[in-house]
Amino acid sequence: MTRRLENLACLCISGARCCDIAIELNDIYARYGLLEYRSFGYGHSFGVLSHYYGREAALELREDIETKLEPGMIISMEPMVTIPEGRPGAGGYREHNILIVTEDGAEDINNFPYGPENMIIKK
C-alpha cells in the first residue's frame, strides 16, 4: 500500500472534484480490505491563520463535497486507518502531506518519504 500512497498527489489535480478523490481512495482502501477502518475524510484545506482556523468547509476530501480543485489551493492529504484493539495489526497509521494544487498536478511540499518504516525514530 505504501507504493500507492506515493501516487496520491496525482489525484489532486486542477479540475478534480473532492468527492471523486474520496471515492478513488475508498476504492484503494477496499482493495486492501481496509475501507471499514478508514477515518472520516481524507484531507482538508488549510486556514488562513493556522491548520484549523479559517479552514474552508467546501474543501474537504469527502464523498459529499463537490468542490473542484484549482491552482493555488493548499490541501492536506491524510489517508488513515485505525484497526480496533484485539484485531491483527491493531493500531492506527496516518500519512499527512501538504499539497499545493498547480496547473499540471500537485506539489508535495513535505518532501518526506512515505511508509511506516520512515516514521520510526531509532535510538
Coordinates of C-alpha atoms in Angstrom, one line a residue:
M1 CA 0.0 0.0 0.0
T2 CA 2.9 2.3 0.6
R3 CA 3.7 2.5 -3.1
R4 CA 0.1 3.5 -3.8
L5 CA 0.3 6.3 -1.2
E6 CA 3.2 7.8 -3.1
N7 CA 0.8 8.3 -6.1
L8 CA -2.0 10.0 -4.1
A9 CA -0.8 13.5 -5.1
C10 CA -1.6 12.6 -8.7
L11 CA -5.3 12.5 -7.7
C12 CA -5.2 16.2 -6.6
I13 CA -5.1 17.9 -9.9
S14 CA -6.7 21.1 -11.1
G15 CA -10.3 20.3 -12.0
A16 CA -10.6 17.2 -9.9
R17 CA -13.6 17.1 -7.5
C18 CA -13.1 16.4 -3.8
C19 CA -15.8 13.7 -3.9
D20 CA -14.1 11.9 -6.8
I21 CA -10.8 11.9 -5.0
A22 CA -12.5 10.4 -1.9
I23 CA -14.3 7.8 -4.0
E24 CA -10.9 6.8 -5.6
L25 CA -9.4 6.5 -2.2
N26 CA -12.3 4.4 -1.0
D27 CA -11.6 2.0 -3.9
I28 CA -8.0 1.7 -2.9
Y29 CA -8.9 1.0 0.7
A30 CA -11.4 -1.6 -0.4
R31 CA -8.9 -3.4 -2.5
Y32 CA -6.7 -3.8 0.6
G33 CA -9.7 -4.8 2.9
L34 CA -9.3 -1.6 4.9
L35 CA -12.3 0.5 4.0
E36 CA -14.1 -0.2 7.2
Y37 CA -11.1 1.1 9.2
R38 CA -10.7 4.4 7.4
S39 CA -11.2 7.8 9.1
F40 CA -13.8 10.3 8.2
G41 CA -12.5 12.2 5.2
Y42 CA -9.0 12.0 3.6
G43 CA -7.9 15.6 3.8
H44 CA -8.9 19.3 4.0
S45 CA -7.9 22.8 3.3
F46 CA -5.7 24.9 5.5
G47 CA -6.8 28.0 7.3
V48 CA -5.5 31.5 6.9
L49 CA -4.3 31.7 10.5
S50 CA -3.5 28.0 11.2
H51 CA -4.2 24.4 10.4
Y52 CA -7.8 24.8 11.7
Y53 CA -8.9 28.4 12.0
G54 CA -10.2 29.7 8.7
R55 CA -10.4 26.3 7.0
E56 CA -12.8 26.1 4.2
A57 CA -15.6 23.5 4.7
A58 CA -16.2 23.2 1.0
L59 CA -12.6 22.0 0.5
E60 CA -12.6 18.7 2.4
L61 CA -11.7 15.4 0.7
R62 CA -15.0 13.7 1.4
E63 CA -17.7 11.9 -0.7
D64 CA -20.2 14.7 -0.1
I65 CA -18.0 17.7 -1.3
E66 CA -18.2 18.5 -5.0
T67 CA -15.7 21.4 -5.0
K68 CA -13.3 21.3 -7.9
L69 CA -9.6 21.8 -7.1
E70 CA -8.0 24.9 -8.6
P71 CA -4.4 26.0 -8.9
G72 CA -3.1 27.7 -5.8
M73 CA -5.3 25.7 -3.4
I74 CA -3.5 24.2 -0.5
I75 CA -4.8 20.9 0.9
S76 CA -3.7 18.1 3.1
M77 CA -3.8 14.5 2.0
E78 CA -4.3 12.4 5.2
P79 CA -5.1 8.7 4.4
M80 CA -5.6 7.0 7.7
V81 CA -6.5 3.6 9.1
T82 CA -7.4 2.6 12.7
I83 CA -7.7 -1.1 13.4
P84 CA -9.5 -1.9 16.6
E85 CA -7.8 -3.5 19.6
G86 CA -8.0 -7.3 19.5
R87 CA -7.7 -7.4 15.7
P88 CA -4.5 -8.4 13.9
G89 CA -2.5 -5.2 13.2
A90 CA -4.4 -3.2 15.8
G91 CA -3.4 0.4 16.0
G92 CA -3.6 3.5 13.7
Y93 CA -1.5 4.9 10.9
R94 CA -1.8 8.2 9.0
E95 CA 0.3 9.8 6.3
H96 CA -0.1 13.5 6.3
N97 CA 1.1 15.5 3.3
I98 CA 0.5 19.1 2.3
L99 CA -0.1 19.7 -1.4
I100 CA -0.3 22.8 -3.4
V101 CA -2.5 22.3 -6.5
T102 CA -0.8 23.5 -9.6
E103 CA -1.9 23.9 -13.3
D104 CA -0.5 20.5 -14.1
G105 CA -0.7 18.5 -10.9
A106 CA 0.2 19.0 -7.2
E107 CA 3.4 19.8 -5.4
D108 CA 4.0 17.8 -2.2
I109 CA 5.8 20.4 0.0
N110 CA 6.6 17.9 2.7
N111 CA 9.4 16.1 0.7
F112 CA 9.3 13.3 3.2
P113 CA 9.3 9.6 2.2
Y114 CA 6.2 7.5 2.6
G115 CA 5.7 4.4 4.7
P116 CA 5.8 3.4 8.4
E117 CA 9.5 2.5 8.1
N118 CA 10.2 6.2 7.8
M119 CA 8.1 7.2 10.8
I120 CA 10.1 5.3 13.4
I121 CA 12.7 7.2 15.4
K122 CA 15.6 4.9 16.0
K123 CA 17.9 5.3 19.0

